[in-house]
GROMACS .gro file of C-alpha atoms in nm:
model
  396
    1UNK     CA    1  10.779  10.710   9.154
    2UNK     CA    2  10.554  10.708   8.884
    3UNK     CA    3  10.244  10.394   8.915
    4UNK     CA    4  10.185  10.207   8.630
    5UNK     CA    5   9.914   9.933   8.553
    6UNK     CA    6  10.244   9.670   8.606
    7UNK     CA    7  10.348   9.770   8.905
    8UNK     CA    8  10.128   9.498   9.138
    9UNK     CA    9  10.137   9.241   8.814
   10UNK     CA   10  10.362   8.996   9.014
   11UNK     CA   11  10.218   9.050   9.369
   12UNK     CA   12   9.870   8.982   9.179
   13UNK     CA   13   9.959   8.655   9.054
   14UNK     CA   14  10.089   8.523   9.367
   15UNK     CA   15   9.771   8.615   9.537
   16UNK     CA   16   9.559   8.481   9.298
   17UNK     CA   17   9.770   8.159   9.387
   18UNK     CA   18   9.765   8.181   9.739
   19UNK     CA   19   9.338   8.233   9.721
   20UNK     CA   20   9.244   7.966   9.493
   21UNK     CA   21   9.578   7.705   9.499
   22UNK     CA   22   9.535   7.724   9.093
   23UNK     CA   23   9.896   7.602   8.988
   24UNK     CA   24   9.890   7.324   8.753
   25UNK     CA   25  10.101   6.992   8.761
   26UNK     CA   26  10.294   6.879   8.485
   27UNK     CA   27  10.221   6.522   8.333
   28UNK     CA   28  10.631   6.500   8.260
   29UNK     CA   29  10.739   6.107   8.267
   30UNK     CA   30  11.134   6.142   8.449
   31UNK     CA   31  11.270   6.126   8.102
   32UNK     CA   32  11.055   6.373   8.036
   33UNK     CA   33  11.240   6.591   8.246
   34UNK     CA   34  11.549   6.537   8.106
   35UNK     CA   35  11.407   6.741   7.783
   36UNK     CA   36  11.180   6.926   7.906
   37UNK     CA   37  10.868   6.778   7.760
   38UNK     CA   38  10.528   6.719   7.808
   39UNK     CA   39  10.405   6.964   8.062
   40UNK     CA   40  10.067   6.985   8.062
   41UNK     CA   41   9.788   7.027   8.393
   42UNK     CA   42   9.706   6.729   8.630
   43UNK     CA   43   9.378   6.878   8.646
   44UNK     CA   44   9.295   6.894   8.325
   45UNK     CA   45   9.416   6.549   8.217
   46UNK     CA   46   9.225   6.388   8.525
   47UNK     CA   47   9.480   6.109   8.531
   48UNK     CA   48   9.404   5.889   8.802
   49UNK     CA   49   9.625   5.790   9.064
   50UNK     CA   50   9.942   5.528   9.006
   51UNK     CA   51   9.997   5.452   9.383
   52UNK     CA   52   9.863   5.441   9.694
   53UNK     CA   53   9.477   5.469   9.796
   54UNK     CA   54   9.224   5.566   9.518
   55UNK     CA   55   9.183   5.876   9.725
   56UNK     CA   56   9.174   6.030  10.115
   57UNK     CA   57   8.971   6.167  10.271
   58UNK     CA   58   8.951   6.518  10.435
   59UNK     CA   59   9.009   6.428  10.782
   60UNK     CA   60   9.218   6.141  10.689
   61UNK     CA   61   9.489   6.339  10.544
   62UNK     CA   62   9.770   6.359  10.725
   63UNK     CA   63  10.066   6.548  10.566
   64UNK     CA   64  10.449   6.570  10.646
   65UNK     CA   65  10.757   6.807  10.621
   66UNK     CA   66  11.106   6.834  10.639
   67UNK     CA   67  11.298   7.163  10.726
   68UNK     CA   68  11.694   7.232  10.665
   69UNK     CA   69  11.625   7.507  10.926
   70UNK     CA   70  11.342   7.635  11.198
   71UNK     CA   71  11.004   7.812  11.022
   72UNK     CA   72  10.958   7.972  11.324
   73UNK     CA   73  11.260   8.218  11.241
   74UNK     CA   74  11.043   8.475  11.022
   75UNK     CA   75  11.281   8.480  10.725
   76UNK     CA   76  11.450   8.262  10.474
   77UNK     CA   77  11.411   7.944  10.274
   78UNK     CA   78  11.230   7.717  10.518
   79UNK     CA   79  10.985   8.034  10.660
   80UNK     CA   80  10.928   8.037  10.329
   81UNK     CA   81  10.799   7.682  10.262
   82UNK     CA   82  10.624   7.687  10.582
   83UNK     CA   83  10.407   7.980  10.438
   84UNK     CA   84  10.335   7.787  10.147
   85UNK     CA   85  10.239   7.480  10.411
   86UNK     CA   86   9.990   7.741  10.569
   87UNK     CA   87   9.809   7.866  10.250
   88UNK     CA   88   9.752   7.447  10.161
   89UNK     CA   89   9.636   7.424  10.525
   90UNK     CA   90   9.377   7.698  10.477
   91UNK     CA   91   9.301   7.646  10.138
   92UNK     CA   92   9.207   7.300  10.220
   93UNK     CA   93   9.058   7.348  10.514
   94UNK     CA   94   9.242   7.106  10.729
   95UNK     CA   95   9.371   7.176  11.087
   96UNK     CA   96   9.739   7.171  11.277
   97UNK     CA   97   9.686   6.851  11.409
   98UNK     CA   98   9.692   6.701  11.005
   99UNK     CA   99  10.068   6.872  10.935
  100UNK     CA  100  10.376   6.730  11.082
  101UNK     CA  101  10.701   6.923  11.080
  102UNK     CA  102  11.049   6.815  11.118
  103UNK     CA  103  11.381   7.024  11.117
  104UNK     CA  104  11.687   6.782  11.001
  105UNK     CA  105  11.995   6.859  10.863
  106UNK     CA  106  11.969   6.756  10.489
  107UNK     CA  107  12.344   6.655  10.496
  108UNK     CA  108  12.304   6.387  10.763
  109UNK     CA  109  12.110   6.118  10.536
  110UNK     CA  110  12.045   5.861  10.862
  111UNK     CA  111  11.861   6.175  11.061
  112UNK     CA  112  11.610   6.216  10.686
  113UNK     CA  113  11.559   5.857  10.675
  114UNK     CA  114  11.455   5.852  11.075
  115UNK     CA  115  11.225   6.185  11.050
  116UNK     CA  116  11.052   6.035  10.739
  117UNK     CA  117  10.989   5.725  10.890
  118UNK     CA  118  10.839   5.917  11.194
  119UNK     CA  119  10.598   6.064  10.950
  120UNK     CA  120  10.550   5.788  10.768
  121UNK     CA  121  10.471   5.581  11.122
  122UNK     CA  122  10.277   5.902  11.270
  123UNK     CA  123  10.019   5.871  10.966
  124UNK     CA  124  10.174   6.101  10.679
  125UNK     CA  125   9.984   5.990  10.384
  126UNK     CA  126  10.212   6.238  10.191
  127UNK     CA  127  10.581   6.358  10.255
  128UNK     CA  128  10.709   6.706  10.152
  129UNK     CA  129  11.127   6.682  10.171
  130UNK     CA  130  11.221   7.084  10.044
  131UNK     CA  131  11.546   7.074  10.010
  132UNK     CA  132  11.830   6.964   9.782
  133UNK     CA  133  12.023   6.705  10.045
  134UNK     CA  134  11.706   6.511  10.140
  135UNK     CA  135  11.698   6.346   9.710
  136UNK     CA  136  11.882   6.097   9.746
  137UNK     CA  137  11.660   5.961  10.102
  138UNK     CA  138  11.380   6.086   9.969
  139UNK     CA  139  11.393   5.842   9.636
  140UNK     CA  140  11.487   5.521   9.873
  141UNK     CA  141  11.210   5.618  10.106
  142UNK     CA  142  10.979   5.597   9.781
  143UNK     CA  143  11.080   5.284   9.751
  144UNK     CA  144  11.051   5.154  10.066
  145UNK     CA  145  10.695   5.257  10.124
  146UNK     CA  146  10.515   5.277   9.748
  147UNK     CA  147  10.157   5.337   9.961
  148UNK     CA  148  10.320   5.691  10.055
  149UNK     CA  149  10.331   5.968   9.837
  150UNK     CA  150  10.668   6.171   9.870
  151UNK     CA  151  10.757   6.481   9.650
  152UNK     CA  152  11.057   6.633   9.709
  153UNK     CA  153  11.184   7.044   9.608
  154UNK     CA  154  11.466   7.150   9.418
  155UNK     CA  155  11.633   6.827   9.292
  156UNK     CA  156  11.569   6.639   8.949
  157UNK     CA  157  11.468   6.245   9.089
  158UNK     CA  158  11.118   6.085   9.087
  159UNK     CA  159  11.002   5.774   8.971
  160UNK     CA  160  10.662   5.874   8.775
  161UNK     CA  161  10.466   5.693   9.050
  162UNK     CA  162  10.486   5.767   9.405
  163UNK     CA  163  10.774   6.015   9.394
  164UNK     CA  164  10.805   6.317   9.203
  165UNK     CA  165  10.952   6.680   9.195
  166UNK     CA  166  10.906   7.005   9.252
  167UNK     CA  167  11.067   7.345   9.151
  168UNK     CA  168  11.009   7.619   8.924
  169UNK     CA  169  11.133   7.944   8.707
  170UNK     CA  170  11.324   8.149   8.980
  171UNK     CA  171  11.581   8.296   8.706
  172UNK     CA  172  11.243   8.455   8.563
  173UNK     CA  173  11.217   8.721   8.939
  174UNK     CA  174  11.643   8.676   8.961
  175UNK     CA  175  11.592   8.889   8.618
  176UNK     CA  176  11.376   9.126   8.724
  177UNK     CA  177  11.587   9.184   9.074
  178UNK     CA  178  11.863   9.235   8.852
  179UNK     CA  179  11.738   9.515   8.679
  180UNK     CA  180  11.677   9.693   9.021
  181UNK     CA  181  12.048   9.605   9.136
  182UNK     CA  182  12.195   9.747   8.813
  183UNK     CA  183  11.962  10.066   8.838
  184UNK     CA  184  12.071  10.123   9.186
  185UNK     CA  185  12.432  10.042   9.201
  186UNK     CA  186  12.659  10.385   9.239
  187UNK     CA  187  13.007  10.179   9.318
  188UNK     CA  188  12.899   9.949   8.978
  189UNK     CA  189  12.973   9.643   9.228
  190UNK     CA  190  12.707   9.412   9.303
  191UNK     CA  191  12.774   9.141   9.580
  192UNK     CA  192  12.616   8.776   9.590
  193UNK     CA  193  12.642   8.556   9.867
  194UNK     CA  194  12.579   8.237   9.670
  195UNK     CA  195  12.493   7.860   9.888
  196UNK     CA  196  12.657   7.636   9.595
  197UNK     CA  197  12.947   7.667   9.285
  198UNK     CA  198  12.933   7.695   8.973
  199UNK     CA  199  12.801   7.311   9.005
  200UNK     CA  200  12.486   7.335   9.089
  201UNK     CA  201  12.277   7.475   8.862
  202UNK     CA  202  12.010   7.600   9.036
  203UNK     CA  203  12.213   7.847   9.196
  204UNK     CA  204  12.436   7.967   8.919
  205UNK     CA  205  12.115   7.971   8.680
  206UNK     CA  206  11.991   8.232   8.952
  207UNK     CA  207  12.348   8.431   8.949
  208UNK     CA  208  12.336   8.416   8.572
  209UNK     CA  209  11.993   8.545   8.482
  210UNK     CA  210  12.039   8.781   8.776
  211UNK     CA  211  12.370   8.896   8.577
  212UNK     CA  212  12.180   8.920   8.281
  213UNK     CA  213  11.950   9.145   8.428
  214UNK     CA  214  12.151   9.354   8.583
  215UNK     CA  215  12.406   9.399   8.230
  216UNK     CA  216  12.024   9.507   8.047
  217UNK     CA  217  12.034   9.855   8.220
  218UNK     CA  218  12.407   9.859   8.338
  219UNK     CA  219  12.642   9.727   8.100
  220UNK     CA  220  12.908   9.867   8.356
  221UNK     CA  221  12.866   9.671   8.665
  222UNK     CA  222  12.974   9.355   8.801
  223UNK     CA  223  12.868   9.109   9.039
  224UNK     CA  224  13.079   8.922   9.284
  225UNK     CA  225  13.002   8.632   9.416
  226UNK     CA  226  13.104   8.489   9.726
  227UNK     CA  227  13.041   8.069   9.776
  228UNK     CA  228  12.978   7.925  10.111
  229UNK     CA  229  12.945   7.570   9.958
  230UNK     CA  230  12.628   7.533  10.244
  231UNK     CA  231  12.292   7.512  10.167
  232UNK     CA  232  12.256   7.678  10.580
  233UNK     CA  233  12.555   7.810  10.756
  234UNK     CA  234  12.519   8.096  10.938
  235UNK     CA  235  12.890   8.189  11.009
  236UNK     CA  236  12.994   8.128  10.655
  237UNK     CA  237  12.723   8.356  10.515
  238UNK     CA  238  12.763   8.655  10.763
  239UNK     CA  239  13.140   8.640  10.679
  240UNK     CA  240  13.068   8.651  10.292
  241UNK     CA  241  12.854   8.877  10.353
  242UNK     CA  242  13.141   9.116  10.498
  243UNK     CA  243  13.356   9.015  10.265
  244UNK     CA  244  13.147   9.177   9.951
  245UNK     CA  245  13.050   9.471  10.177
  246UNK     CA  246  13.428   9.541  10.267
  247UNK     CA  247  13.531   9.515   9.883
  248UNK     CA  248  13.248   9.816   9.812
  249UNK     CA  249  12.936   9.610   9.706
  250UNK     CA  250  12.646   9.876   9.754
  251UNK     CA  251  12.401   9.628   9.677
  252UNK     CA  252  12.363   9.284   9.849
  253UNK     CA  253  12.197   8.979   9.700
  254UNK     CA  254  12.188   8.622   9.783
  255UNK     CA  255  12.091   8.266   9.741
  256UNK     CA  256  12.141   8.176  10.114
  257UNK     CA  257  11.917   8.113  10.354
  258UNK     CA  258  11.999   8.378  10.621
  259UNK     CA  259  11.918   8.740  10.599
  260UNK     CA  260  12.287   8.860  10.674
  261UNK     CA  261  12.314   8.977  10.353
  262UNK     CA  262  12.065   9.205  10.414
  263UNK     CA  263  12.088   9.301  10.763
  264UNK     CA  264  12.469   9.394  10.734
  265UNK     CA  265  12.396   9.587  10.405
  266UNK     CA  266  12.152   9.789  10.637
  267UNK     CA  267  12.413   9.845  10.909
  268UNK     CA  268  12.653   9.971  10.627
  269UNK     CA  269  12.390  10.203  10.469
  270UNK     CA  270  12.403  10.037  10.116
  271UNK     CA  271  12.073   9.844   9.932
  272UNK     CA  272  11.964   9.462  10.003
  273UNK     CA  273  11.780   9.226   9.758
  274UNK     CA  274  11.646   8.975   9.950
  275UNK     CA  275  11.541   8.621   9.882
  276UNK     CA  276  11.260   8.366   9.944
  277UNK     CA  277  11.045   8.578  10.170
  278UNK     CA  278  10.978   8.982  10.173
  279UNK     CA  279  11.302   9.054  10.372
  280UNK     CA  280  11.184   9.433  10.367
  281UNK     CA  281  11.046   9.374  10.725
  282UNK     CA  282  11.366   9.295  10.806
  283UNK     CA  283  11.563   9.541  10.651
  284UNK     CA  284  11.310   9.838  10.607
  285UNK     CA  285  11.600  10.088  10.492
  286UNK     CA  286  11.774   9.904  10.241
  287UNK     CA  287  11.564   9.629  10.079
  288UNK     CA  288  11.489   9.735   9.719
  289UNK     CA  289  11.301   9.397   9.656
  290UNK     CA  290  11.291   9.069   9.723
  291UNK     CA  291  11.245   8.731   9.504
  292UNK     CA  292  10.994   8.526   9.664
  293UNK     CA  293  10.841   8.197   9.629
  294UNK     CA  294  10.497   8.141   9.684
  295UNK     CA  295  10.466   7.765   9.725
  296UNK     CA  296  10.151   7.733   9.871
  297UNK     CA  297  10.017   7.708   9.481
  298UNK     CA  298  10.196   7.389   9.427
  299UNK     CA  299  10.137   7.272   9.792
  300UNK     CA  300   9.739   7.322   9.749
  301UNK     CA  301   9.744   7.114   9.429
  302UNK     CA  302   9.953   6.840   9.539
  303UNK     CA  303   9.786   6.753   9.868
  304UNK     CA  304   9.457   6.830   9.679
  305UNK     CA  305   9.561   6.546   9.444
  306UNK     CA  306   9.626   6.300   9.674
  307UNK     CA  307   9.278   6.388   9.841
  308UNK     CA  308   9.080   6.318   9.551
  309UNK     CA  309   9.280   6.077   9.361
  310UNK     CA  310   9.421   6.252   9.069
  311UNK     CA  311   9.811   6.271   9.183
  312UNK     CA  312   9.987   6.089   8.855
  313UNK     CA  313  10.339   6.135   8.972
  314UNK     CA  314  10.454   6.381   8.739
  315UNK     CA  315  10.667   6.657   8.841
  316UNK     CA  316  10.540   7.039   8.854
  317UNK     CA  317  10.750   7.393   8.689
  318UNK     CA  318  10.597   7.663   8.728
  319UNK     CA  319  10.698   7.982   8.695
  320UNK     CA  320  10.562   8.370   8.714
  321UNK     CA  321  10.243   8.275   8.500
  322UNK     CA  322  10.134   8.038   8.755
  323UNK     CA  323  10.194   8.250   9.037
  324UNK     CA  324  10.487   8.055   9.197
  325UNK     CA  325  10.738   8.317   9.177
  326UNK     CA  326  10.776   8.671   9.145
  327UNK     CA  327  10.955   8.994   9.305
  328UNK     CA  328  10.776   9.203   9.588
  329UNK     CA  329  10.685   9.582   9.530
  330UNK     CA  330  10.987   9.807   9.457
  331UNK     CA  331  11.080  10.052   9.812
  332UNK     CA  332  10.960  10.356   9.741
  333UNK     CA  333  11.332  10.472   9.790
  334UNK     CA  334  11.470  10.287   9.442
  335UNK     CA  335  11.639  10.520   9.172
  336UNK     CA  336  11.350  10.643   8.924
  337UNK     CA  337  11.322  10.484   8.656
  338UNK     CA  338  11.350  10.121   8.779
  339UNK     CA  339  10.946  10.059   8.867
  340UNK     CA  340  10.923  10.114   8.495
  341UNK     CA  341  11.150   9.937   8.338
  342UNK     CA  342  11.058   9.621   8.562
  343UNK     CA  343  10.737   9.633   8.494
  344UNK     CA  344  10.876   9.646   8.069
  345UNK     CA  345  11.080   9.285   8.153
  346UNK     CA  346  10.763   9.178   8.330
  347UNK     CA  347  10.568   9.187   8.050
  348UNK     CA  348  10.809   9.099   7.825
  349UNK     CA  349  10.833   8.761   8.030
  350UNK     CA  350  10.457   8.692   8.040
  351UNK     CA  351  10.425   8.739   7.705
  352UNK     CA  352  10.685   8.489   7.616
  353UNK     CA  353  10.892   8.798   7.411
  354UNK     CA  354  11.179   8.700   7.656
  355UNK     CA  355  11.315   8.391   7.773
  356UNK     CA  356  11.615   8.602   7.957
  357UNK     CA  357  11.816   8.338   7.833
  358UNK     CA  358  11.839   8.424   7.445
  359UNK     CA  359  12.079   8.441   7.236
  360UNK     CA  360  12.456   8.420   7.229
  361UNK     CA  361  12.586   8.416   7.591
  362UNK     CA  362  12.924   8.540   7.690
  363UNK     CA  363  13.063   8.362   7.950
  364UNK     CA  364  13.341   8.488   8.199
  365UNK     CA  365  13.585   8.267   8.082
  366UNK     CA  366  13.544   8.399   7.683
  367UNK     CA  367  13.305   8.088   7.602
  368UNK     CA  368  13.016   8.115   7.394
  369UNK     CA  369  12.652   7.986   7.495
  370UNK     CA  370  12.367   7.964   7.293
  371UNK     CA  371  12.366   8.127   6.955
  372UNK     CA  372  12.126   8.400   6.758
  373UNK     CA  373  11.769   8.346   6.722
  374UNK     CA  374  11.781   8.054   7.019
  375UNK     CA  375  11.688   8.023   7.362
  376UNK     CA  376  11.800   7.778   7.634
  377UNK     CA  377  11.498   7.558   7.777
  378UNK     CA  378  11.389   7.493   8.091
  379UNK     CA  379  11.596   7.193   8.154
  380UNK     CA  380  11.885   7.343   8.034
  381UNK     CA  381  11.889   7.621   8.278
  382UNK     CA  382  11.780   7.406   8.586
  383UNK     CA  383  12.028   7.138   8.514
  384UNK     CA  384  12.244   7.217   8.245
  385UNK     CA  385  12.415   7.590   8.369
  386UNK     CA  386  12.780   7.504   8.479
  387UNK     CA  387  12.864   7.852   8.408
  388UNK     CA  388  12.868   8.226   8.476
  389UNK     CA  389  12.801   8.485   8.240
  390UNK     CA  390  13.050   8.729   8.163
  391UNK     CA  391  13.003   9.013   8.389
  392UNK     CA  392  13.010   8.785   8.693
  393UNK     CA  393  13.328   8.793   8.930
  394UNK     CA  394  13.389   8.468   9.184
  395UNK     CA  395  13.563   8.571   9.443
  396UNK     CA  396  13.771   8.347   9.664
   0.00000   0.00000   0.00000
């Protein structure tokens, strides 16, 4: 496969991340985020701090998390986070002894409330919750306890003060991975073991500019998406998983937390995309890419904030500028062709050519979104996506 000066672009911006923790907050106010306005860098306003103590110290810090699911597994959505935990740990030079971790179930709101309160009473000067279930807590805990600094991933709460959020432009590397699915499909069908319906935006903004993706090389190919309704479930996603294999998928994708999707596409000799972490040591035969996160660049700046007094409470987007997220490098086994016309949307994205979502957009019930010569914002695909585009298949 041919090299081009592309090829690392991603996998150089998360490193650059990961070295110097360089990702920028946003100054957005929580109506703010309801529009999409106002992002700018913490750093570079020099706010100062709206709660808490003026600033702590090094070996003061003390700093908490809360898991859906064990780090220790080597794959998924909370190994994931935990890596990001580990670059802030060594980019800020503090040792195990300052991080606490705690694995709850993020549906069981009286276990959150007890394992932040454990942090909270263990010394936790700030609180990471990183997944979707723990808002709701999260937001009463801030509350509760204004002196603690909580900041919690995925959702859309905070309070400008002690509480903010977290997240950032996944659809940007769910583009890019669709390009590879649609330039290594044979059967045209393109499974997607998906955690949430067409509710939750987060996850069918992901299907969609996935979808999108793949349709810009391979106007003939579908996806089908299987729900599990489970942010974590195991049983449910190995069985969707099965499902979409036994229908003919040849490539597996997913917004789950297990790798099933990409261990049974390995046992069935067809491709894997994997999610959150570089499932390729996983699945070494069959993982064309993976979209990762690299959260140790927000991580680094938050707990860095809190250290030397500059957290304002406003929440944080980033995207593939900023090193947050990307795709790993293409398997040297992918259909020729795709390195280089990744490395086309890449810059395309960067450059701010492409928004992926531009222009009219065909849903799969005949609906129209958008229009000519527009773009939907950031808080319109985060929040505001109830539906799928129009090559997108939910099966039930």
């Amino acid at each position: 496969m041919k090299q081009k000066a592309l090829r690392n672009c991603t996998a150089f911006l998360l490193m650059a991340a990961v070295l110097t923790g360089c990702a920028s907050s946003s100054t957005q106010t929580p109506d703010d985020y309801a529009t999409n306005e106002g992002y700018t860098s913490t750093e570079e306003t020099g706010s100062a701090t709206t709660s808490g103590e003026a600033n702590v110290s090094k070996n003061d810090i003390k700093v908490g998390v809360l898991y859906i699911s064990d780090p220790s597994e080597g794959s998924g959505y909370s190994y994931t986070h935990d890596l990001g935990i580990q670059g802030m740990q060594e980019n800020l030079g503090l040792n195990s002894d300052q991080i606490e971790r705690k694995i709850v179930d993020d549906s069981d709101a009286a276990a959150t409330e007890k394992a932040i309160k454990e942090c909270i009473d263990d010394g936790c000067k700030i609180i990471f919750t990183t997944s979707w279930g723990y808002m709701e807590t999260t937001a009463e805990m801030a509350d509760q306890y204004p002196d603690v600094y909580f900041s919690h991933g995925t959702g859309y709460l905070s309070n400008g003060k002690n509480f903010n959020n977290y997240f950032g432009r996944i659809y940007q590397a769910r583009y890019l991975s669709g390009i590879v699915a649609g330039m290594n499909t044979k059967s045209n069908k393109i499974g997607y073991v998906a955690a949430q319906d067409s509710s939750n935006s987060e996850v069918t903004g992901g299907i969609d500019a996935f979808a999108i993706g793949v349709e810009s090389v391979n106007p003939d190919a579908k996806i089908y998406v299987v729900v599990t309704n489970s942010w974590y479930d195991p049983d449910k996603e190995k069985a969707a998983s099965e499902q979409l294999l036994d229908m003919g998928c040849d490539v597996m994708a997913q917004h789950c937390d297990t790798a099933y999707p990409q261990t049974l596409a390995q046992d069935r000799g067809v491709y894997g995309i994997g999610y959150n972490s570089d499932m390729s040591k996983e699945t070494p035969n069959s993982c064309l890419t993976s979209v990762i996160w690299n959260w140790s660049a927000y991580y680094t700046s938050a707990v860095k904030s809190v250290m030397n007094g500059t957290w304002d409470g406003s929440n944080y987007y980033g995207g593939m500028a900023e090193g947050l997220v990307g795709i790993t490098n293409l398997a040297d086994f992918a259909a020729d062709g795709t390195q280089e016309k990744v490395d086309e949307a890449t810059a395309a994205i960067l450059s701010g050519e492409s928004n992926i979502f531009d222009g009219a957009l065909e849903t799969n019930t005949g609906e129209t979104v958008g229009s000519a010569g527009s773009t939907l914002d950031d808080a319109t695909i985060t929040g505001g996506i109830n539906w799928y585009y129009h090559n997108v298949v939910v099966v039930e």
